[in-house]
Each structure stands twice: as structure tokens, then as C-alpha cells.
mmCIF file with all atom_site columns, C-alpha atoms in Angstrom:
data_model
loop_
_atom_site.group_PDB
_atom_site.id
_atom_site.type_symbol
_atom_site.label_atom_id
_atom_site.label_alt_id
_atom_site.label_comp_id
_atom_site.label_asym_id
_atom_site.label_entity_id
_atom_site.label_seq_id
_atom_site.pdbx_PDB_ins_code
_atom_site.Cartn_x
_atom_site.Cartn_y
_atom_site.Cartn_z
_atom_site.occupancy
_atom_site.B_iso_or_equiv
_atom_site.pdbx_formal_charge
_atom_site.auth_seq_id
_atom_site.auth_comp_id
_atom_site.auth_asym_id
_atom_site.auth_atom_id
_atom_site.pdbx_PDB_model_num
ATOM 1   C CA . MET E 1 1   ? 112.821 108.778 144.084 1.00 0.00 ? 1   MET E CA 1
ATOM 2   C CA . ASN E 1 2   ? 112.984 106.622 146.930 1.00 0.00 ? 2   ASN E CA 1
ATOM 3   C CA . ALA E 1 3   ? 110.096 104.479 147.937 1.00 0.00 ? 3   ALA E CA 1
ATOM 4   C CA . ASP E 1 4   ? 108.709 105.261 151.630 1.00 0.00 ? 4   ASP E CA 1
ATOM 5   C CA . ILE E 1 5   ? 108.107 101.812 152.420 1.00 0.00 ? 5   ILE E CA 1
ATOM 6   C CA . THR E 1 6   ? 106.575 101.468 155.857 1.00 0.00 ? 6   THR E CA 1
ATOM 7   C CA . GLY E 1 7   ? 106.110 97.666  155.891 1.00 0.00 ? 7   GLY E CA 1
ATOM 8   C CA . ILE E 1 8   ? 104.833 94.678  154.112 1.00 0.00 ? 8   ILE E CA 1
ATOM 9   C CA . ASN E 1 9   ? 101.176 95.070  153.298 1.00 0.00 ? 9   ASN E CA 1
ATOM 10  C CA . ARG E 1 10  ? 100.471 91.510  152.318 1.00 0.00 ? 10  ARG E CA 1
ATOM 11  C CA . VAL E 1 11  ? 101.868 88.452  150.595 1.00 0.00 ? 11  VAL E CA 1
ATOM 12  C CA . ILE E 1 12  ? 100.169 86.645  147.905 1.00 0.00 ? 12  ILE E CA 1
ATOM 13  C CA . MET E 1 13  ? 100.997 83.341  146.820 1.00 0.00 ? 13  MET E CA 1
ATOM 14  C CA . GLY E 1 14  ? 99.307  81.271  143.824 1.00 0.00 ? 14  GLY E CA 1
ATOM 15  C CA . ARG E 1 15  ? 99.443  79.372  140.543 1.00 0.00 ? 15  ARG E CA 1
ATOM 16  C CA . LEU E 1 16  ? 98.679  80.868  137.355 1.00 0.00 ? 16  LEU E CA 1
ATOM 17  C CA . PRO E 1 17  ? 96.072  79.530  135.014 1.00 0.00 ? 17  PRO E CA 1
ATOM 18  C CA . HIS E 1 18  ? 97.415  77.341  132.251 1.00 0.00 ? 18  HIS E CA 1
ATOM 19  C CA . GLY E 1 19  ? 97.439  79.110  128.967 1.00 0.00 ? 19  GLY E CA 1
ATOM 20  C CA . SER E 1 20  ? 97.458  82.280  130.387 1.00 0.00 ? 20  SER E CA 1
ATOM 21  C CA . ASP E 1 21  ? 99.939  85.313  129.501 1.00 0.00 ? 21  ASP E CA 1
ATOM 22  C CA . LEU E 1 22  ? 102.434 85.389  132.308 1.00 0.00 ? 22  LEU E CA 1
ATOM 23  C CA . LEU E 1 23  ? 103.067 89.277  132.287 1.00 0.00 ? 23  LEU E CA 1
ATOM 24  C CA . ASP E 1 24  ? 99.357  90.002  131.969 1.00 0.00 ? 24  ASP E CA 1
ATOM 25  C CA . GLU E 1 25  ? 98.185  87.638  134.651 1.00 0.00 ? 25  GLU E CA 1
ATOM 26  C CA . LEU E 1 26  ? 100.680 88.905  137.037 1.00 0.00 ? 26  LEU E CA 1
ATOM 27  C CA . ALA E 1 27  ? 99.796  92.394  136.403 1.00 0.00 ? 27  ALA E CA 1
ATOM 28  C CA . ALA E 1 28  ? 95.961  91.546  136.726 1.00 0.00 ? 28  ALA E CA 1
ATOM 29  C CA . ILE E 1 29  ? 96.455  90.008  140.176 1.00 0.00 ? 29  ILE E CA 1
ATOM 30  C CA . CYS E 1 30  ? 98.204  93.128  141.462 1.00 0.00 ? 30  CYS E CA 1
ATOM 31  C CA . GLU E 1 31  ? 95.487  95.297  140.015 1.00 0.00 ? 31  GLU E CA 1
ATOM 32  C CA . ARG E 1 32  ? 92.696  92.980  141.464 1.00 0.00 ? 32  ARG E CA 1
ATOM 33  C CA . GLU E 1 33  ? 94.657  92.921  144.982 1.00 0.00 ? 33  GLU E CA 1
ATOM 34  C CA . GLY E 1 34  ? 95.422  96.633  145.056 1.00 0.00 ? 34  GLY E CA 1
ATOM 35  C CA . VAL E 1 35  ? 99.238  95.831  144.784 1.00 0.00 ? 35  VAL E CA 1
ATOM 36  C CA . ASN E 1 36  ? 101.016 99.184  143.188 1.00 0.00 ? 36  ASN E CA 1
ATOM 37  C CA . LEU E 1 37  ? 104.245 98.908  145.280 1.00 0.00 ? 37  LEU E CA 1
ATOM 38  C CA . GLY E 1 38  ? 106.041 95.478  145.501 1.00 0.00 ? 38  GLY E CA 1
ATOM 39  C CA . GLN E 1 39  ? 108.031 92.746  144.434 1.00 0.00 ? 39  GLN E CA 1
ATOM 40  C CA . ILE E 1 40  ? 107.335 89.604  142.322 1.00 0.00 ? 40  ILE E CA 1
ATOM 41  C CA . SER E 1 41  ? 109.088 86.275  142.142 1.00 0.00 ? 41  SER E CA 1
ATOM 42  C CA . ALA E 1 42  ? 108.055 83.016  140.230 1.00 0.00 ? 42  ALA E CA 1
ATOM 43  C CA . ILE E 1 43  ? 109.090 79.541  139.127 1.00 0.00 ? 43  ILE E CA 1
ATOM 44  C CA . GLY E 1 44  ? 107.511 77.163  136.655 1.00 0.00 ? 44  GLY E CA 1
ATOM 45  C CA . ALA E 1 45  ? 107.265 76.146  132.863 1.00 0.00 ? 45  ALA E CA 1
ATOM 46  C CA . MET E 1 46  ? 106.135 78.013  129.957 1.00 0.00 ? 46  MET E CA 1
ATOM 47  C CA . GLN E 1 47  ? 104.704 76.785  126.637 1.00 0.00 ? 47  GLN E CA 1
ATOM 48  C CA . LYS E 1 48  ? 106.517 79.512  124.758 1.00 0.00 ? 48  LYS E CA 1
ATOM 49  C CA . ALA E 1 49  ? 108.217 82.627  125.544 1.00 0.00 ? 49  ALA E CA 1
ATOM 50  C CA . ARG E 1 50  ? 109.135 86.296  124.631 1.00 0.00 ? 50  ARG E CA 1
ATOM 51  C CA . ILE E 1 51  ? 111.888 87.933  126.177 1.00 0.00 ? 51  ILE E CA 1
ATOM 52  C CA . GLY E 1 52  ? 113.752 91.166  125.259 1.00 0.00 ? 52  GLY E CA 1
ATOM 53  C CA . TYR E 1 53  ? 117.133 92.736  125.232 1.00 0.00 ? 53  TYR E CA 1
ATOM 54  C CA . TYR E 1 54  ? 117.346 96.504  125.492 1.00 0.00 ? 54  TYR E CA 1
ATOM 55  C CA . ASN E 1 55  ? 119.611 97.882  122.848 1.00 0.00 ? 55  ASN E CA 1
ATOM 56  C CA . GLN E 1 56  ? 121.375 101.043 124.481 1.00 0.00 ? 56  GLN E CA 1
ATOM 57  C CA . GLU E 1 57  ? 122.527 102.356 121.092 1.00 0.00 ? 57  GLU E CA 1
ATOM 58  C CA . SER E 1 58  ? 119.140 102.164 119.351 1.00 0.00 ? 58  SER E CA 1
ATOM 59  C CA . ARG E 1 59  ? 117.118 102.747 122.542 1.00 0.00 ? 59  ARG E CA 1
ATOM 60  C CA . ARG E 1 60  ? 114.808 99.821  121.417 1.00 0.00 ? 60  ARG E CA 1
ATOM 61  C CA . TYR E 1 61  ? 113.889 96.319  122.801 1.00 0.00 ? 61  TYR E CA 1
ATOM 62  C CA . GLU E 1 62  ? 115.197 93.603  120.674 1.00 0.00 ? 62  GLU E CA 1
ATOM 63  C CA . HIS E 1 63  ? 112.815 90.407  121.006 1.00 0.00 ? 63  HIS E CA 1
ATOM 64  C CA . LEU E 1 64  ? 113.699 86.798  121.086 1.00 0.00 ? 64  LEU E CA 1
ATOM 65  C CA . ASP E 1 65  ? 110.380 84.587  120.469 1.00 0.00 ? 65  ASP E CA 1
ATOM 66  C CA . ILE E 1 66  ? 111.024 81.034  121.945 1.00 0.00 ? 66  ILE E CA 1
ATOM 67  C CA . ASN E 1 67  ? 108.446 78.941  120.217 1.00 0.00 ? 67  ASN E CA 1
ATOM 68  C CA . GLU E 1 68  ? 108.920 75.814  122.179 1.00 0.00 ? 68  GLU E CA 1
ATOM 69  C CA . PRO E 1 69  ? 108.477 74.564  126.009 1.00 0.00 ? 69  PRO E CA 1
ATOM 70  C CA . VAL E 1 70  ? 111.075 76.116  128.518 1.00 0.00 ? 70  VAL E CA 1
ATOM 71  C CA . GLU E 1 71  ? 111.474 75.812  132.271 1.00 0.00 ? 71  GLU E CA 1
ATOM 72  C CA . LEU E 1 72  ? 110.942 79.216  134.050 1.00 0.00 ? 72  LEU E CA 1
ATOM 73  C CA . LEU E 1 73  ? 114.149 78.860  136.309 1.00 0.00 ? 73  LEU E CA 1
ATOM 74  C CA . SER E 1 74  ? 113.656 82.297  137.986 1.00 0.00 ? 74  SER E CA 1
ATOM 75  C CA . LEU E 1 75  ? 111.188 85.362  137.510 1.00 0.00 ? 75  LEU E CA 1
ATOM 76  C CA . THR E 1 76  ? 112.130 88.540  139.475 1.00 0.00 ? 76  THR E CA 1
ATOM 77  C CA . GLY E 1 77  ? 110.531 91.817  139.345 1.00 0.00 ? 77  GLY E CA 1
ATOM 78  C CA . ASN E 1 78  ? 108.774 94.767  140.779 1.00 0.00 ? 78  ASN E CA 1
ATOM 79  C CA . VAL E 1 79  ? 105.437 96.456  140.794 1.00 0.00 ? 79  VAL E CA 1
ATOM 80  C CA . SER E 1 80  ? 104.927 100.127 140.431 1.00 0.00 ? 80  SER E CA 1
ATOM 81  C CA . MET E 1 81  ? 102.916 102.821 138.485 1.00 0.00 ? 81  MET E CA 1
ATOM 82  C CA . ARG E 1 82  ? 103.080 104.003 135.027 1.00 0.00 ? 82  ARG E CA 1
ATOM 83  C CA . ASP E 1 83  ? 100.430 106.309 133.406 1.00 0.00 ? 83  ASP E CA 1
ATOM 84  C CA . ASN E 1 84  ? 98.387  105.907 136.411 1.00 0.00 ? 84  ASN E CA 1
ATOM 85  C CA . LYS E 1 85  ? 98.280  101.940 135.824 1.00 0.00 ? 85  LYS E CA 1
ATOM 86  C CA . ILE E 1 86  ? 99.834  99.224  137.625 1.00 0.00 ? 86  ILE E CA 1
ATOM 87  C CA . ALA E 1 87  ? 103.104 98.263  135.950 1.00 0.00 ? 87  ALA E CA 1
ATOM 88  C CA . VAL E 1 88  ? 104.869 94.884  136.388 1.00 0.00 ? 88  VAL E CA 1
ATOM 89  C CA . HIS E 1 89  ? 108.547 95.115  135.371 1.00 0.00 ? 89  HIS E CA 1
ATOM 90  C CA . ALA E 1 90  ? 110.358 91.536  135.251 1.00 0.00 ? 90  ALA E CA 1
ATOM 91  C CA . HIS E 1 91  ? 113.196 89.709  134.109 1.00 0.00 ? 91  HIS E CA 1
ATOM 92  C CA . VAL E 1 92  ? 113.289 86.005  133.651 1.00 0.00 ? 92  VAL E CA 1
ATOM 93  C CA . THR E 1 93  ? 115.887 83.218  133.401 1.00 0.00 ? 93  THR E CA 1
ATOM 94  C CA . LEU E 1 94  ? 114.446 80.326  131.159 1.00 0.00 ? 94  LEU E CA 1
ATOM 95  C CA . ALA E 1 95  ? 116.199 76.853  130.138 1.00 0.00 ? 95  ALA E CA 1
ATOM 96  C CA . ASP E 1 96  ? 115.656 74.735  127.116 1.00 0.00 ? 96  ASP E CA 1
ATOM 97  C CA . ARG E 1 97  ? 115.361 70.882  126.845 1.00 0.00 ? 97  ARG E CA 1
ATOM 98  C CA . GLN E 1 98  ? 119.134 70.693  127.208 1.00 0.00 ? 98  GLN E CA 1
ATOM 99  C CA . CYS E 1 99  ? 119.165 72.702  130.101 1.00 0.00 ? 99  CYS E CA 1
ATOM 100 C CA . ARG E 1 100 ? 120.823 75.673  128.565 1.00 0.00 ? 100 ARG E CA 1
ATOM 101 C CA . ALA E 1 101 ? 119.829 79.033  130.286 1.00 0.00 ? 101 ALA E CA 1
ATOM 102 C CA . PHE E 1 102 ? 119.122 82.540  128.721 1.00 0.00 ? 102 PHE E CA 1
ATOM 103 C CA . GLY E 1 103 ? 116.953 85.262  129.988 1.00 0.00 ? 103 GLY E CA 1
ATOM 104 C CA . GLY E 1 104 ? 116.016 88.874  129.500 1.00 0.00 ? 104 GLY E CA 1
ATOM 105 C CA . HIS E 1 105 ? 113.101 91.382  129.892 1.00 0.00 ? 105 HIS E CA 1
ATOM 106 C CA . LEU E 1 106 ? 109.833 89.484  130.247 1.00 0.00 ? 106 LEU E CA 1
ATOM 107 C CA . SER E 1 107 ? 107.326 90.563  127.361 1.00 0.00 ? 107 SER E CA 1
ATOM 108 C CA . GLN E 1 108 ? 103.902 89.782  126.553 1.00 0.00 ? 108 GLN E CA 1
ATOM 109 C CA . GLY E 1 109 ? 103.757 86.632  124.733 1.00 0.00 ? 109 GLY E CA 1
ATOM 110 C CA . THR E 1 110 ? 104.959 84.268  127.310 1.00 0.00 ? 110 THR E CA 1
ATOM 111 C CA . VAL E 1 111 ? 102.487 81.698  127.852 1.00 0.00 ? 111 VAL E CA 1
ATOM 112 C CA . VAL E 1 112 ? 102.095 79.651  131.177 1.00 0.00 ? 112 VAL E CA 1
ATOM 113 C CA . PHE E 1 113 ? 102.230 75.883  131.154 1.00 0.00 ? 113 PHE E CA 1
ATOM 114 C CA . ALA E 1 114 ? 102.464 76.015  135.089 1.00 0.00 ? 114 ALA E CA 1
ATOM 115 C CA . CYS E 1 115 ? 103.717 78.863  137.341 1.00 0.00 ? 115 CYS E CA 1
ATOM 116 C CA . GLU E 1 116 ? 103.831 79.505  140.805 1.00 0.00 ? 116 GLU E CA 1
ATOM 117 C CA . TYR E 1 117 ? 104.261 83.083  142.066 1.00 0.00 ? 117 TYR E CA 1
ATOM 118 C CA . VAL E 1 118 ? 104.795 85.058  145.144 1.00 0.00 ? 118 VAL E CA 1
ATOM 119 C CA . ILE E 1 119 ? 103.972 88.615  145.062 1.00 0.00 ? 119 ILE E CA 1
ATOM 120 C CA . VAL E 1 120 ? 104.988 91.013  148.223 1.00 0.00 ? 120 VAL E CA 1
ATOM 121 C CA . GLY E 1 121 ? 102.978 94.092  148.504 1.00 0.00 ? 121 GLY E CA 1
ATOM 122 C CA . PHE E 1 122 ? 104.536 96.928  150.370 1.00 0.00 ? 122 PHE E CA 1
ATOM 123 C CA . GLU E 1 123 ? 102.711 99.668  152.334 1.00 0.00 ? 123 GLU E CA 1
ATOM 124 C CA . GLY E 1 124 ? 103.914 103.263 151.605 1.00 0.00 ? 124 GLY E CA 1
ATOM 125 C CA . SER E 1 125 ? 103.992 105.447 148.744 1.00 0.00 ? 125 SER E CA 1
ATOM 126 C CA . ALA E 1 126 ? 104.062 104.000 145.098 1.00 0.00 ? 126 ALA E CA 1
ATOM 127 C CA . LEU E 1 127 ? 106.824 104.636 142.569 1.00 0.00 ? 127 LEU E CA 1
ATOM 128 C CA . HIS E 1 128 ? 105.970 106.091 139.339 1.00 0.00 ? 128 HIS E CA 1
ATOM 129 C CA . ARG E 1 129 ? 107.643 105.185 135.788 1.00 0.00 ? 129 ARG E CA 1
ATOM 130 C CA . LYS E 1 130 ? 108.158 108.073 133.497 1.00 0.00 ? 130 LYS E CA 1
ATOM 131 C CA . TYR E 1 131 ? 110.264 108.486 130.385 1.00 0.00 ? 131 TYR E CA 1
ATOM 132 C CA . ASP E 1 132 ? 114.012 109.059 131.118 1.00 0.00 ? 132 ASP E CA 1
ATOM 133 C CA . GLU E 1 133 ? 115.541 111.124 128.433 1.00 0.00 ? 133 GLU E CA 1
ATOM 134 C CA . LYS E 1 134 ? 119.189 109.562 129.000 1.00 0.00 ? 134 LYS E CA 1
ATOM 135 C CA . THR E 1 135 ? 118.154 105.904 128.660 1.00 0.00 ? 135 THR E CA 1
ATOM 136 C CA . GLY E 1 136 ? 114.958 106.075 126.733 1.00 0.00 ? 136 GLY E CA 1
ATOM 137 C CA . LEU E 1 137 ? 113.332 104.101 129.296 1.00 0.00 ? 137 LEU E CA 1
ATOM 138 C CA . PRO E 1 138 ? 110.258 104.281 131.657 1.00 0.00 ? 138 PRO E CA 1
ATOM 139 C CA . LEU E 1 139 ? 112.087 104.516 134.872 1.00 0.00 ? 139 LEU E CA 1
ATOM 140 C CA . TRP E 1 140 ? 111.339 105.520 138.370 1.00 0.00 ? 140 TRP E CA 1
ATOM 141 C CA . ASP E 1 141 ? 110.511 109.217 138.506 1.00 0.00 ? 141 ASP E CA 1
ATOM 142 C CA . LYS E 1 142 ? 113.666 110.118 140.413 1.00 0.00 ? 142 LYS E CA 1
ATOM 143 C CA . PRO E 1 143 ? 117.091 108.285 141.415 1.00 0.00 ? 143 PRO E CA 1
#
């Protein structure tokens, strides 16, 4: 399904609260601001992180818990709808104290030390996530 984007509704920039959950806080901002179709980016530092890798064979996320401070080099993601609620889907690139980079699917449990974000809300029909039989993932309804 292609989104029928008619323009940019608004751009929201800000800083996330220290100690908040990165994924939950971004979703809460989208909910509060009425953004149900959009794009998200962010940079900063995390107290700890939880990222995932989707194992295509088992159709399950394998999670990596990083229980030390890391830099958030990049977060890129989108906003759509899933089960009539706003859904933020994001991937992150992180770096440890030796500046080694790694990344994956952003999961709950990533705790903010400091984070600046940009959310671009689009005007138009929202995309809806539904279970896809071929992949086992909640993907946008139609290609």
C-alpha cells in the first residue's frame, strides 16, 4: 500500500527526558502530537540499550542487551498504525567506548542519557501494519 502523502503536516524537534525509554517516549510524543504517518530521526547517548535482529528462519527477534553506556550515532524510523494505535518502527546504530559500531531493531529497554529527535509528520492517509504470512512480521498492509 502506498501512502497518499499530500505534504508535511509538521516538524517536531526536541529533547527526550533523561531516564526515559527511547521507543516508548517517541511513540508517546507521536500520540500526543497526533502524528500517525511520519519519519523519525535522533542522535544522542543511551545509559543502556536493547536491540534486535530478526531471525528469518525462526521468525523471531533475537535481542542483544547492552548494559553499559553507548552513543546513539543514528536512529532512523517511521510512524504508522498497528491495531489502531500509533506504531514507531526504528533501527539504531550505536557505538561503545572503543567507538565500535553495531546496530539493529530498536526495542523497549533502551534508556536515554541524552537524546535529540526530529519527527516529521506527513499529511495523508496513514499506513497500517498487519501480520504478513510470508515474513512473520507486522508490515504495511500491501506492497
